PDB file of C-alpha atoms in Angstrom:
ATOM      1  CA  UNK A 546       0.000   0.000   0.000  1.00 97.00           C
ATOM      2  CA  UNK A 547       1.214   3.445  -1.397  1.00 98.00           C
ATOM      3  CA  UNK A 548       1.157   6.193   0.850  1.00 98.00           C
ATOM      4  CA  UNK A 549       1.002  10.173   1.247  1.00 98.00           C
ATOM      5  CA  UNK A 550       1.519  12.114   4.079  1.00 98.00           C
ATOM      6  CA  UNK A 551       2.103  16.151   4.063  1.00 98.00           C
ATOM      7  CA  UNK A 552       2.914  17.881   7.076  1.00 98.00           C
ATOM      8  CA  UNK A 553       1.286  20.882   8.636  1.00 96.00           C
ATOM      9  CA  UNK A 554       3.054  24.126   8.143  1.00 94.00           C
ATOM     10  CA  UNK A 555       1.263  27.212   7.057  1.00 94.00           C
ATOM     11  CA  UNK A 556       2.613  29.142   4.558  1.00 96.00           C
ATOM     12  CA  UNK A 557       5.873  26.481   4.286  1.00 96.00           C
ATOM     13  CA  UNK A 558       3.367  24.337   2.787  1.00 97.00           C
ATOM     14  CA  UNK A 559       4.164  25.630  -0.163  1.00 98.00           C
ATOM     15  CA  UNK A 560       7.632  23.737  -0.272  1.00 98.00           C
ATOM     16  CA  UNK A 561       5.143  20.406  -0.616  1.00 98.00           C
ATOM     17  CA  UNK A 562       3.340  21.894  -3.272  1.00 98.00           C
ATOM     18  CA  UNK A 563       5.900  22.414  -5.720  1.00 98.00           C
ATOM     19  CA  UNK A 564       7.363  19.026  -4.990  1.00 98.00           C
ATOM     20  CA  UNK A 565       3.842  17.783  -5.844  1.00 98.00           C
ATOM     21  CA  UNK A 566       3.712  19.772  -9.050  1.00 98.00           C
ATOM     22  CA  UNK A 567       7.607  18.692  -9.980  1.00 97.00           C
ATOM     23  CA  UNK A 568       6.252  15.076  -9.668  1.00 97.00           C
ATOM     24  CA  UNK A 569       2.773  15.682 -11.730  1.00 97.00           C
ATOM     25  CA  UNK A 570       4.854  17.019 -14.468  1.00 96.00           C
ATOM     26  CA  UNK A 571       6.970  14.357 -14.883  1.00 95.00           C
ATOM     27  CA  UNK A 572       4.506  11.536 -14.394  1.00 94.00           C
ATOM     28  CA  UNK A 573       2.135  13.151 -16.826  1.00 95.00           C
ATOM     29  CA  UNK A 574      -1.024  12.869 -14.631  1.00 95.00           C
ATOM     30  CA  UNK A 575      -1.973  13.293 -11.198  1.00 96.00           C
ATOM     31  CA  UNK A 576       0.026  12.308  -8.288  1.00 97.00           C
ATOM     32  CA  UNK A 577      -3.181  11.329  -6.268  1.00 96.00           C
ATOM     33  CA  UNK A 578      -3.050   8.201  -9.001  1.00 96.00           C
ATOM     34  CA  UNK A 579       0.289   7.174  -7.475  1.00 97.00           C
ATOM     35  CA  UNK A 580      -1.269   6.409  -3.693  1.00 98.00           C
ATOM     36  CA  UNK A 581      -3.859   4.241  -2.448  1.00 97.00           C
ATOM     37  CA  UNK A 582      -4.149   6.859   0.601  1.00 98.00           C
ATOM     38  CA  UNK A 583      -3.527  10.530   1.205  1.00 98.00           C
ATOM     39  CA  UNK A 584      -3.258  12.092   4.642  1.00 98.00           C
ATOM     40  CA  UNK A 585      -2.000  16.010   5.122  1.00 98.00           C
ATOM     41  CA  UNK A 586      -2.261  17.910   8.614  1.00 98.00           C
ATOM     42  CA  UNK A 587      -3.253  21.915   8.696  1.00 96.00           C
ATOM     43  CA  UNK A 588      -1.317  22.799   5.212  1.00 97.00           C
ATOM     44  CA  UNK A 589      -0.905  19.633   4.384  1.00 98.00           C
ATOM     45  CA  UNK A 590      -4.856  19.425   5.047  1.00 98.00           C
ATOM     46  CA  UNK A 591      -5.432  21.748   2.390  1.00 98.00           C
ATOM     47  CA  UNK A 592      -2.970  20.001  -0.266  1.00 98.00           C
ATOM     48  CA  UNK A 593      -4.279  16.000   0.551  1.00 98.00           C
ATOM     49  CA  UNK A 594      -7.637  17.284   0.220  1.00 98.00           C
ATOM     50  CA  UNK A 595      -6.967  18.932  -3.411  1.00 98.00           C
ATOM     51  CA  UNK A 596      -4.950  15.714  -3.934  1.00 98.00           C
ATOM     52  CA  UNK A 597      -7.598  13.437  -3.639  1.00 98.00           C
ATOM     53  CA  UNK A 598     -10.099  15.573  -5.565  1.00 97.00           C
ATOM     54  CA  UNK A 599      -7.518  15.615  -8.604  1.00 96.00           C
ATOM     55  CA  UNK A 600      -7.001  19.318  -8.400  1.00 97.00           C
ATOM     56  CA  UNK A 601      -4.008  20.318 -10.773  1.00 97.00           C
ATOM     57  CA  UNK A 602      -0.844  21.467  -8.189  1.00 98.00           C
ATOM     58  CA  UNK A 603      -0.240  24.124 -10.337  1.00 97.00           C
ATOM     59  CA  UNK A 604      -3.415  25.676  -9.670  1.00 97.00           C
ATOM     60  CA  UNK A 605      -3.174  24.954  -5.923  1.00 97.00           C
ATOM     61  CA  UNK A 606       0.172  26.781  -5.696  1.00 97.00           C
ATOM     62  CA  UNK A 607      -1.737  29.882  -7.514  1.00 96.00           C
ATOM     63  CA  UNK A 608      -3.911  29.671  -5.296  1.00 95.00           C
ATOM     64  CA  UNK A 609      -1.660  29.810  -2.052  1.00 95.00           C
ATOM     65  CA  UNK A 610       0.072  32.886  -3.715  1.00 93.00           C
ATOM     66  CA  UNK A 611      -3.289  34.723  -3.959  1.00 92.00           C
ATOM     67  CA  UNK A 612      -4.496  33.912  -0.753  1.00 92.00           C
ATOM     68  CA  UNK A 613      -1.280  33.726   1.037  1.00 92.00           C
ATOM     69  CA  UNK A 614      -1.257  37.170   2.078  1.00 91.00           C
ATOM     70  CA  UNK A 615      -5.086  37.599   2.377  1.00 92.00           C
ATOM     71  CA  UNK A 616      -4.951  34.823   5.204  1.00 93.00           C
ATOM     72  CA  UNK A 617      -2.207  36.311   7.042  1.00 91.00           C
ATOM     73  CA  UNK A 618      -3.315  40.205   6.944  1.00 88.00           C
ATOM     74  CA  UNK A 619      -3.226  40.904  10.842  1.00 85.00           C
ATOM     75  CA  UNK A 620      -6.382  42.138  13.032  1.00 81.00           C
ATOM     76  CA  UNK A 621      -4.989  41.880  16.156  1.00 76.00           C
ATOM     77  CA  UNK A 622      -1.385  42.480  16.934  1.00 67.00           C
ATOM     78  CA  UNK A 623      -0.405  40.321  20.188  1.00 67.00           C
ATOM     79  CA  UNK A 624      -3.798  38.321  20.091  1.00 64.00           C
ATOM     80  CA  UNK A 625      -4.036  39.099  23.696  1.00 67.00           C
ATOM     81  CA  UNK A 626      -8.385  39.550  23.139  1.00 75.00           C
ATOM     82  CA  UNK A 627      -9.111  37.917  20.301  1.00 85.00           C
ATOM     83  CA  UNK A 628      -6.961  35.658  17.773  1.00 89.00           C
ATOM     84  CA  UNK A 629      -3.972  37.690  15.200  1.00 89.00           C
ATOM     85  CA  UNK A 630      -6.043  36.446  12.371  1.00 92.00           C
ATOM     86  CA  UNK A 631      -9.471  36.499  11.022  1.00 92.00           C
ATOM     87  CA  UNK A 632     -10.312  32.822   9.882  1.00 93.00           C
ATOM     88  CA  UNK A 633     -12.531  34.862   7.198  1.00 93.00           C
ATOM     89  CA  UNK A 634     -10.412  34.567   3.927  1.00 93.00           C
ATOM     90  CA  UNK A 635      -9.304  31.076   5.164  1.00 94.00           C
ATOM     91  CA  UNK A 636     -12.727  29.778   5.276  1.00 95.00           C
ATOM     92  CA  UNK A 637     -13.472  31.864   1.753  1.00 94.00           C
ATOM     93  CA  UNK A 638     -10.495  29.935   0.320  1.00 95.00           C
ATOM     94  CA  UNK A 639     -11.587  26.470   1.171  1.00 96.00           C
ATOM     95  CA  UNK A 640     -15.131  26.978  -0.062  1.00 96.00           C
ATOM     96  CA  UNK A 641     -14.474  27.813  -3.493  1.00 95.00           C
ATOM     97  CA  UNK A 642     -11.434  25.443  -3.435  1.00 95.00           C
ATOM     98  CA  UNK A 643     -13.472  22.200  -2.348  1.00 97.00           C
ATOM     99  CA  UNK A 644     -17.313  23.374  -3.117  1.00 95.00           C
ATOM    100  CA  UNK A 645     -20.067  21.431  -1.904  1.00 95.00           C
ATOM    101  CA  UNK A 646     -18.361  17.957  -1.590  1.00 97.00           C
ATOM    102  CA  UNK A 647     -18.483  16.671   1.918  1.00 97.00           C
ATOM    103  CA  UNK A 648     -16.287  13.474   3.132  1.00 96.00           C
ATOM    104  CA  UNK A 649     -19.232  11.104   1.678  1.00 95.00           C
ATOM    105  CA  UNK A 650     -18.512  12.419  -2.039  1.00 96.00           C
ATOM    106  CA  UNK A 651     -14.509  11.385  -1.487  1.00 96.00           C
ATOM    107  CA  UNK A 652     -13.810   8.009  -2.131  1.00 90.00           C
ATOM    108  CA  UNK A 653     -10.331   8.278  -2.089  1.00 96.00           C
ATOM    109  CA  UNK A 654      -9.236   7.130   1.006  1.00 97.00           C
ATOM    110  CA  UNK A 655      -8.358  10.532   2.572  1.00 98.00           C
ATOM    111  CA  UNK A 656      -7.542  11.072   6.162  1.00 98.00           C
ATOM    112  CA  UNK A 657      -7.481  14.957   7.967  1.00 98.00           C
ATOM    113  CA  UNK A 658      -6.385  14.661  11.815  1.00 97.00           C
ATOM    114  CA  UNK A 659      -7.743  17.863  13.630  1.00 97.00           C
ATOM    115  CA  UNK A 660      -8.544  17.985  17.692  1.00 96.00           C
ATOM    116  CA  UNK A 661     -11.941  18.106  19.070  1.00 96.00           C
ATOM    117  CA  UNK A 662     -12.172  20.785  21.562  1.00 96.00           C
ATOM    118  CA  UNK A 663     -14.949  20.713  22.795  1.00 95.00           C
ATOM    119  CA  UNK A 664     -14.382  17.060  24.197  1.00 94.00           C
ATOM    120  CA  UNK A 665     -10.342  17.280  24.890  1.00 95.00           C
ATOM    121  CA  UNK A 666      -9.502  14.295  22.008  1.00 95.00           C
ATOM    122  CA  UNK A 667      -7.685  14.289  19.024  1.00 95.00           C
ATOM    123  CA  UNK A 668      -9.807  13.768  16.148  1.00 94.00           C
ATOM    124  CA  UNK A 669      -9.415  12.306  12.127  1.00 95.00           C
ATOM    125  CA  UNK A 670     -11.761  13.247   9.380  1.00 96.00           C
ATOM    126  CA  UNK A 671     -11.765  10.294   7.081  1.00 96.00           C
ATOM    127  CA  UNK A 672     -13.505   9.991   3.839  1.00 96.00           C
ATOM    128  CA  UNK A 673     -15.890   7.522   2.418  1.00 93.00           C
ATOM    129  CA  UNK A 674     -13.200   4.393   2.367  1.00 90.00           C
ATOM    130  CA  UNK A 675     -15.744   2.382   4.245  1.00 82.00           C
ATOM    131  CA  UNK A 676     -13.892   3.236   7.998  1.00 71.00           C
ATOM    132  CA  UNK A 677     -15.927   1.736  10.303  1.00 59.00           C
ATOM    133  CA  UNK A 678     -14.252   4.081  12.857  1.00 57.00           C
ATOM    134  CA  UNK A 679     -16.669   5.845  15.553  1.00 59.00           C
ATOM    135  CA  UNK A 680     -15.506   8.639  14.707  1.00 65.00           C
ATOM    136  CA  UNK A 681     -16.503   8.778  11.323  1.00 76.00           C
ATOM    137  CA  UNK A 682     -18.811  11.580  10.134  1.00 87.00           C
ATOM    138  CA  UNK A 683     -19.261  11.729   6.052  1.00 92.00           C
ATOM    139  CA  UNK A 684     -21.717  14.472   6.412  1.00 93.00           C
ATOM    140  CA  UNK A 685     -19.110  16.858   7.521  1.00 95.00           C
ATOM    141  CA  UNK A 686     -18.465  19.762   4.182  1.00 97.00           C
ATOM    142  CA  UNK A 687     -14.221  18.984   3.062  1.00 98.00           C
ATOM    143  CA  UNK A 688     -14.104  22.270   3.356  1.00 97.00           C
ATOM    144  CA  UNK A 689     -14.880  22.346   7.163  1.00 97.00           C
ATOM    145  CA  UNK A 690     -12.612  19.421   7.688  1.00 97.00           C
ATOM    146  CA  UNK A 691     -10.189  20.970   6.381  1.00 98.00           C
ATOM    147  CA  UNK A 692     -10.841  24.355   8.091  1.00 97.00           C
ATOM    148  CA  UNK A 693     -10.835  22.146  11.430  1.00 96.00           C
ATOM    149  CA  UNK A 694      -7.386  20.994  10.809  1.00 97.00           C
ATOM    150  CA  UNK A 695      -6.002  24.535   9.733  1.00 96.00           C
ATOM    151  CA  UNK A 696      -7.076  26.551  12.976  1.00 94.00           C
ATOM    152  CA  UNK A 697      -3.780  26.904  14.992  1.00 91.00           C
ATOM    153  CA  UNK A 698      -4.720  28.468  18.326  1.00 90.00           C
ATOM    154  CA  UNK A 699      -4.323  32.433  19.187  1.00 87.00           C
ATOM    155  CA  UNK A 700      -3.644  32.601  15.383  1.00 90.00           C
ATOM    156  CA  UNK A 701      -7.065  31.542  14.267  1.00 94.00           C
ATOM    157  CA  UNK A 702     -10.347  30.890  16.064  1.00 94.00           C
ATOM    158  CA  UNK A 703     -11.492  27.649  16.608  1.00 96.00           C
ATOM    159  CA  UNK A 704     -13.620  25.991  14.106  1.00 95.00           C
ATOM    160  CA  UNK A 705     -17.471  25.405  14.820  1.00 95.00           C
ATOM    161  CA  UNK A 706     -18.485  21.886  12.975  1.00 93.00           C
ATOM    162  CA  UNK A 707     -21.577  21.987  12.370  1.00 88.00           C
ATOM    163  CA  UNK A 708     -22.798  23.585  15.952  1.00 88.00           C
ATOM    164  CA  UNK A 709     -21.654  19.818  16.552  1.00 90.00           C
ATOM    165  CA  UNK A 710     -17.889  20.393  18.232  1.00 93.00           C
ATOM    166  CA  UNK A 711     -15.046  23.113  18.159  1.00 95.00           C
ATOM    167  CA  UNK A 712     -12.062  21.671  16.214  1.00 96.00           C
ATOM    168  CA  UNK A 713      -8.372  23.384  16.381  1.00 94.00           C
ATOM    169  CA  UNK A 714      -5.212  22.553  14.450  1.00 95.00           C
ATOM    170  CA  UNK A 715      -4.393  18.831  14.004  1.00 94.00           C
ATOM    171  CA  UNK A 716      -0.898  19.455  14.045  1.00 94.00           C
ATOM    172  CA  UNK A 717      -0.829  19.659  18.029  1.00 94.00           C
ATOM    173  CA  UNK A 718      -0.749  15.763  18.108  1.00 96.00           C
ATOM    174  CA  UNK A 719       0.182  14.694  14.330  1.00 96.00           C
ATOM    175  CA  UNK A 720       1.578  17.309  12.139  1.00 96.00           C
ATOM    176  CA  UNK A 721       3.445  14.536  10.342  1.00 98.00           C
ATOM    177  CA  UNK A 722       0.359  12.265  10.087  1.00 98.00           C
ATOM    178  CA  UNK A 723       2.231   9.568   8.805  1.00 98.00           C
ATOM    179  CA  UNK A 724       1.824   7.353  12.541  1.00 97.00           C
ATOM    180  CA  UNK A 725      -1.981   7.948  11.584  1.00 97.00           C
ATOM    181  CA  UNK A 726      -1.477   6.567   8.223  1.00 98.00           C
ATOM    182  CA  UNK A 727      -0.185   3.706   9.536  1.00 98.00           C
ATOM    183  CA  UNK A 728      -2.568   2.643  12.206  1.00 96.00           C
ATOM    184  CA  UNK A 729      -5.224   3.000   9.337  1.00 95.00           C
ATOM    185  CA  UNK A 730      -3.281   0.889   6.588  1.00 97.00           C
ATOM    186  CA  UNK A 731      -3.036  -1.781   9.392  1.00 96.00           C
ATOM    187  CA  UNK A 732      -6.731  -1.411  11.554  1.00 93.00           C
ATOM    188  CA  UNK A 733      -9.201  -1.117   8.431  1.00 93.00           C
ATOM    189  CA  UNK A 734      -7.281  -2.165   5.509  1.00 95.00           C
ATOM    190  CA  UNK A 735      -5.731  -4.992   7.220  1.00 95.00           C
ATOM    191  CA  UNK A 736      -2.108  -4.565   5.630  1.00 97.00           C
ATOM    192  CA  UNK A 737       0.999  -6.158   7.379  1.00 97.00           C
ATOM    193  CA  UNK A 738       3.343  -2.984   7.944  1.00 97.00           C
ATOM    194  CA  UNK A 739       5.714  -4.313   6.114  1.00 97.00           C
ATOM    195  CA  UNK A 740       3.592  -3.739   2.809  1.00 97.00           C
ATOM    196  CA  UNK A 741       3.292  -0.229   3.752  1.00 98.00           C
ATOM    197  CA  UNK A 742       4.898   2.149   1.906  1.00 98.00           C
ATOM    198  CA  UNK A 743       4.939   6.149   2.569  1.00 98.00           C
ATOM    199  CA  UNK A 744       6.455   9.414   1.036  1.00 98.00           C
ATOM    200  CA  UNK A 745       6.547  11.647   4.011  1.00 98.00           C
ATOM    201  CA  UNK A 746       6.795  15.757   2.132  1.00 98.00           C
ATOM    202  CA  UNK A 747       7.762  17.946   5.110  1.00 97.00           C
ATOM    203  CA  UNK A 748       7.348  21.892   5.353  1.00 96.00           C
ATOM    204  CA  UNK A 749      11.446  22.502   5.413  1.00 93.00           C
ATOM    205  CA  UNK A 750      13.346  21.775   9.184  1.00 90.00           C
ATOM    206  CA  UNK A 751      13.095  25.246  11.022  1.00 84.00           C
ATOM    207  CA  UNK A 752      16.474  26.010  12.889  1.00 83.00           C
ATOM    208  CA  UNK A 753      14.376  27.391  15.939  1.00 83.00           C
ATOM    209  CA  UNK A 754      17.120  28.749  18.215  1.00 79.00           C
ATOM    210  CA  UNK A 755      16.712  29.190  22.179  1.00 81.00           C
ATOM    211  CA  UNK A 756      19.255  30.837  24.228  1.00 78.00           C
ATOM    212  CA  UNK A 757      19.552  32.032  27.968  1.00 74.00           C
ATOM    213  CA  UNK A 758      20.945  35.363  27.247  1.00 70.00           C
ATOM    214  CA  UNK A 759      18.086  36.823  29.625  1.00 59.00           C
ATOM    215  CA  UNK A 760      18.364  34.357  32.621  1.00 60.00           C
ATOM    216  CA  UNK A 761      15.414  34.023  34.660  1.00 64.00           C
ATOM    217  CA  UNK A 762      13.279  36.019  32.219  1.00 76.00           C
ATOM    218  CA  UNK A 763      11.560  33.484  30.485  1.00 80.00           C
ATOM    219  CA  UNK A 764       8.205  35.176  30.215  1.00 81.00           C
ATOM    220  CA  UNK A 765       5.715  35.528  26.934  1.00 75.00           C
ATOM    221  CA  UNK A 766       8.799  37.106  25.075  1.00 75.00           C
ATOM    222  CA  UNK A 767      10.981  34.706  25.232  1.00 79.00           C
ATOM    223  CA  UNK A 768       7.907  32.210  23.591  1.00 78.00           C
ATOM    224  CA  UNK A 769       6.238  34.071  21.551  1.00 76.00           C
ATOM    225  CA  UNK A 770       8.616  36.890  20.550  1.00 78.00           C
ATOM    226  CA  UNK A 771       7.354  40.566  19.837  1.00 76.00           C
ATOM    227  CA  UNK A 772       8.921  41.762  17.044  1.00 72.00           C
ATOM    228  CA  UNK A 773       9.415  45.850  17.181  1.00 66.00           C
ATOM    229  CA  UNK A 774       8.411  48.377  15.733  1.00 65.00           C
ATOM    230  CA  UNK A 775       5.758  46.263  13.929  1.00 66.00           C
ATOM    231  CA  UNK A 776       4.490  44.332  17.190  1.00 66.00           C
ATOM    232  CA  UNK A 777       3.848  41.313  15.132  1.00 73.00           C
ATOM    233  CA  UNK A 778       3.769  38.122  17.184  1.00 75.00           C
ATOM    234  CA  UNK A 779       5.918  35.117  16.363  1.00 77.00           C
ATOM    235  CA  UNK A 780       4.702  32.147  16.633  1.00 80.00           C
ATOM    236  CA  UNK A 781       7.951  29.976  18.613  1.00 84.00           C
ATOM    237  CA  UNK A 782       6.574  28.096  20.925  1.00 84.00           C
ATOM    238  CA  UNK A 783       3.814  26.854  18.132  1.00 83.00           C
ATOM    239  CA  UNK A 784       6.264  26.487  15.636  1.00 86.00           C
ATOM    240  CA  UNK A 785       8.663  24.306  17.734  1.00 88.00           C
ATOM    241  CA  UNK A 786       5.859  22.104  18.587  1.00 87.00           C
ATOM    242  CA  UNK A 787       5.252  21.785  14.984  1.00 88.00           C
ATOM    243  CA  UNK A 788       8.640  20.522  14.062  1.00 90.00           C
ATOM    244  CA  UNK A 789       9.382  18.555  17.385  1.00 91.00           C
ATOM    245  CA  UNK A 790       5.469  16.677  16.269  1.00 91.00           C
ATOM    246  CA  UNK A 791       6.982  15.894  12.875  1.00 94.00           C
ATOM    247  CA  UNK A 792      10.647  14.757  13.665  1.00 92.00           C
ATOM    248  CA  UNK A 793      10.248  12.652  16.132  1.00 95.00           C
ATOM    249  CA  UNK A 794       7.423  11.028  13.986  1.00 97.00           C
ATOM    250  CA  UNK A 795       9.611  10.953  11.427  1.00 96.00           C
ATOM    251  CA  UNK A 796      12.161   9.135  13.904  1.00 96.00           C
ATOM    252  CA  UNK A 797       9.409   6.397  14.676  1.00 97.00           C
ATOM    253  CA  UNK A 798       8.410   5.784  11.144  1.00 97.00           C
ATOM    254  CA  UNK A 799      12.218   5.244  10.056  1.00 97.00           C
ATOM    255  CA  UNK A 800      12.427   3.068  12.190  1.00 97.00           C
ATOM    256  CA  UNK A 801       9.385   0.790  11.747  1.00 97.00           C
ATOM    257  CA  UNK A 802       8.795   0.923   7.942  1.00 97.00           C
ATOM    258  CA  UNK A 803      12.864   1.121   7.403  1.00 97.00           C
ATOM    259  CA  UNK A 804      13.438   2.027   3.755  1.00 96.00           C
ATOM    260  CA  UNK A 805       9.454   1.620   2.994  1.00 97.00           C
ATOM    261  CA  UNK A 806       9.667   5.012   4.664  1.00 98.00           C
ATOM    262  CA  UNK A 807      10.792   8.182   2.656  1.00 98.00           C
ATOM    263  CA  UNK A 808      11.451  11.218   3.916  1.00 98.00           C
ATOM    264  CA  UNK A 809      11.614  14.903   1.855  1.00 98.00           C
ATOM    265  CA  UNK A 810      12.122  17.662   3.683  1.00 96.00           C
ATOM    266  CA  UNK A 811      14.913  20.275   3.133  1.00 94.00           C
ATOM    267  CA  UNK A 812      16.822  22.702   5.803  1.00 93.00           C
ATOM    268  CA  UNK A 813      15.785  25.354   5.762  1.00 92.00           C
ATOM    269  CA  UNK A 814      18.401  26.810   7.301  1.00 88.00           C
ATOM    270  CA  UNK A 815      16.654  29.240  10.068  1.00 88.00           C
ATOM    271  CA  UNK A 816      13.700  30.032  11.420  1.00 86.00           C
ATOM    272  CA  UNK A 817      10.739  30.550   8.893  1.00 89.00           C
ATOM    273  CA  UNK A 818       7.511  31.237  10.874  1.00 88.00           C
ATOM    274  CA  UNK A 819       4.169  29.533   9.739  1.00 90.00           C
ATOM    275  CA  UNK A 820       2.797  32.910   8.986  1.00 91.00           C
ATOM    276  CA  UNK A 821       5.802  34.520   6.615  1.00 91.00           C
ATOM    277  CA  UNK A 822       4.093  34.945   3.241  1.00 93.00           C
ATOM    278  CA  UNK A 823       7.305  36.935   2.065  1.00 92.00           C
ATOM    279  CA  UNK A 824       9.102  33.427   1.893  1.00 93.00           C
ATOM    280  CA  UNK A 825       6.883  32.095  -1.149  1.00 95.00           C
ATOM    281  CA  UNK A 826       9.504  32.069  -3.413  1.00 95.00           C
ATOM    282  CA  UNK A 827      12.240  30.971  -1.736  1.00 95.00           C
ATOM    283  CA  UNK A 828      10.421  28.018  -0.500  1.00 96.00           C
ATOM    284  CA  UNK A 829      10.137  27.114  -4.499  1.00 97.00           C
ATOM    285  CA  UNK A 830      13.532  27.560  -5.192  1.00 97.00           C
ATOM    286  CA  UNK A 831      13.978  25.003  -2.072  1.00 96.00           C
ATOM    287  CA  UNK A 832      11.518  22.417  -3.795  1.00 97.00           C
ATOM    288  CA  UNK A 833      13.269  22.627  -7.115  1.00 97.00           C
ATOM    289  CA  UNK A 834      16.675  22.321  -5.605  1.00 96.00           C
ATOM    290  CA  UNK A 835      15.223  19.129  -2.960  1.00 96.00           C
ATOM    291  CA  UNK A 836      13.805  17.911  -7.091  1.00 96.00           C
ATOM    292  CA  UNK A 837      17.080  18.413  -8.857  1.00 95.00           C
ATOM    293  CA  UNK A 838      19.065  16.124  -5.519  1.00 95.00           C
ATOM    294  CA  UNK A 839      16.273  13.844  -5.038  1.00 96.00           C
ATOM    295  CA  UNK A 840      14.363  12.937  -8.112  1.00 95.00           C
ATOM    296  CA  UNK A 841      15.486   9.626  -9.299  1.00 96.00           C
ATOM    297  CA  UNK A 842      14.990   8.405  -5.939  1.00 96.00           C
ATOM    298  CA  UNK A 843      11.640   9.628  -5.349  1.00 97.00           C
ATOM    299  CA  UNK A 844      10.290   8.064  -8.585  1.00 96.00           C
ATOM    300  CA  UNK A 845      11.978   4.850  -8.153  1.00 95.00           C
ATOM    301  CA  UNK A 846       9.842   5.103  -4.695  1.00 95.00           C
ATOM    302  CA  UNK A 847       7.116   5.807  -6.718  1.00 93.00           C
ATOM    303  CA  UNK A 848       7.481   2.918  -8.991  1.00 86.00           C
TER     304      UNK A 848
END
């Protein structure tokens, strides 16, 4: 069983994308076509869902450089009273991008970990694959799924399913979803895990850098740093979560899939916050260097 995972990210989600797009034009056709299941936390949310609806990574990249900067326009600087971002163009972005379907209409086998609030638990959207998981709710809108899995605390609000739970970023407990992937392949598809194959796409490695310059201090600044004159918030603490989440999946996965397990992520040499639209373009250039190094090996994967 062929396997896609794409971490969370925000904005660094755009270094997935263009691998995606590298690997659609050389195969000639979609890259969904190359899995049997697609998972993607937060960002990766966004591009698993397009993935498994067929949707042209060319056009999804567009689309992130339209709406890059619309998500990400401040209306709160320190998010002390309500969240830094309005969820508004976020929400505006998903529904045009994934339109009426809801998780009944997807029968690729898709899978979106988010948290449920309301009720403390980590939560996974899953599409019509015939999961006979409890959690399971094909009525759910993709769209809202994937706005569940996008909404990273203080930096968006939470999302409201269906006046049925409040949902917040899935990347708290699986930004690399692979684990999730899996615990699926094994409990519902019944595949031995050494017949599981996955191509983990990461977000870049963020050089996150503390230091005790300021002994003692060690207050909201040192976290979540204030960055003068502009007083925009960065997001630290969230952002090391992030990568610690993904690494040391990526540790676990090495080691129990063993070369059934690829990795593509690139340093990205310091820190890139999940909000910092200005780094589109460098975050290309990343993805077509990672393409040039890694090709060959990523479609002998493939094959």
């Amino acid at each position: 069983m062929k396997v896609l995972c794409i971490d969370g990210g925000g904005i660094r989600g755009v270094f997935a994308i263009a691998i995606l797009k590298a690997l659609e034009e050389e195969m000639g056709k979609p890259i969904g076509e190359a899995f049997d299941l697609v998972a993607g936390t937060s960002t990766g949310a966004i591009i698993a869902a397009s993935v498994a609806l067929k949707l042209e990574m060319k056009d999804v990249l567009k689309d992130y450089q339209i709406y890059g900067e619309k998500i990400f326009s401040r209306q709160s600087k320190l998010g002390l009273w309500r969240t830094i971002y309005s969820d508004r163009f976020m929400r505006r972005f998903f529904q045009r991008a994934f339109g009426n379907y809801t998780l009944a209409d997807i029968e690729k086998p898709l899978l979106i970990p988010a948290v449920d609030l309301t009720h403390g638990k980590p939560y996974v959207h899953r599409s019509n694959f015939g999961s006979s998981g409890e959690e399971t709710d094909l009525s759910v809108k993709l769209w809202d799924a994937v706005l569940s899995s996008c909404s990273a605390p203080v930096y968006f609000p939470p999302n409201n399913v269906e006046n049925k739970f409040l949902s917040i970023d899935g990347g708290l407990w699986a930004n690399n979803p692979s684990l999730v992937c899996i615990t699926e392949a094994m409990k519902h598809f019944h595949e031995k895990i050494e017949d599981i194959e996955i191509l983990s796409i990461g977000t870049g490695e963020q050089q996150i850098v503390f230091s005790d310059e300021e002994r003692g201090s060690w207050g909201m600044q040192q976290w979540l740093p204030v960055q003068l004159p502009s007083f925009k918030v960065t997001p630290k603490l969230f952002d090391l979560a992030l990568h610690l989440s993904s690494e040391s999946v990526t540790y676990h996965c090495k080691y129990l899939l063993g070369e059934n397990y690829l990795r593509i992520n690139e340093n990205l040499g310091e820190e890139v916050s999940f909000d910092e639209v200005t780094y589109t373009d460098r975050l290309i250039d990343l993805a077509a260097k990672c393409m040039g190094n890694r090709k060959e090996e990523i479609l002998q994967f493939l094959n």
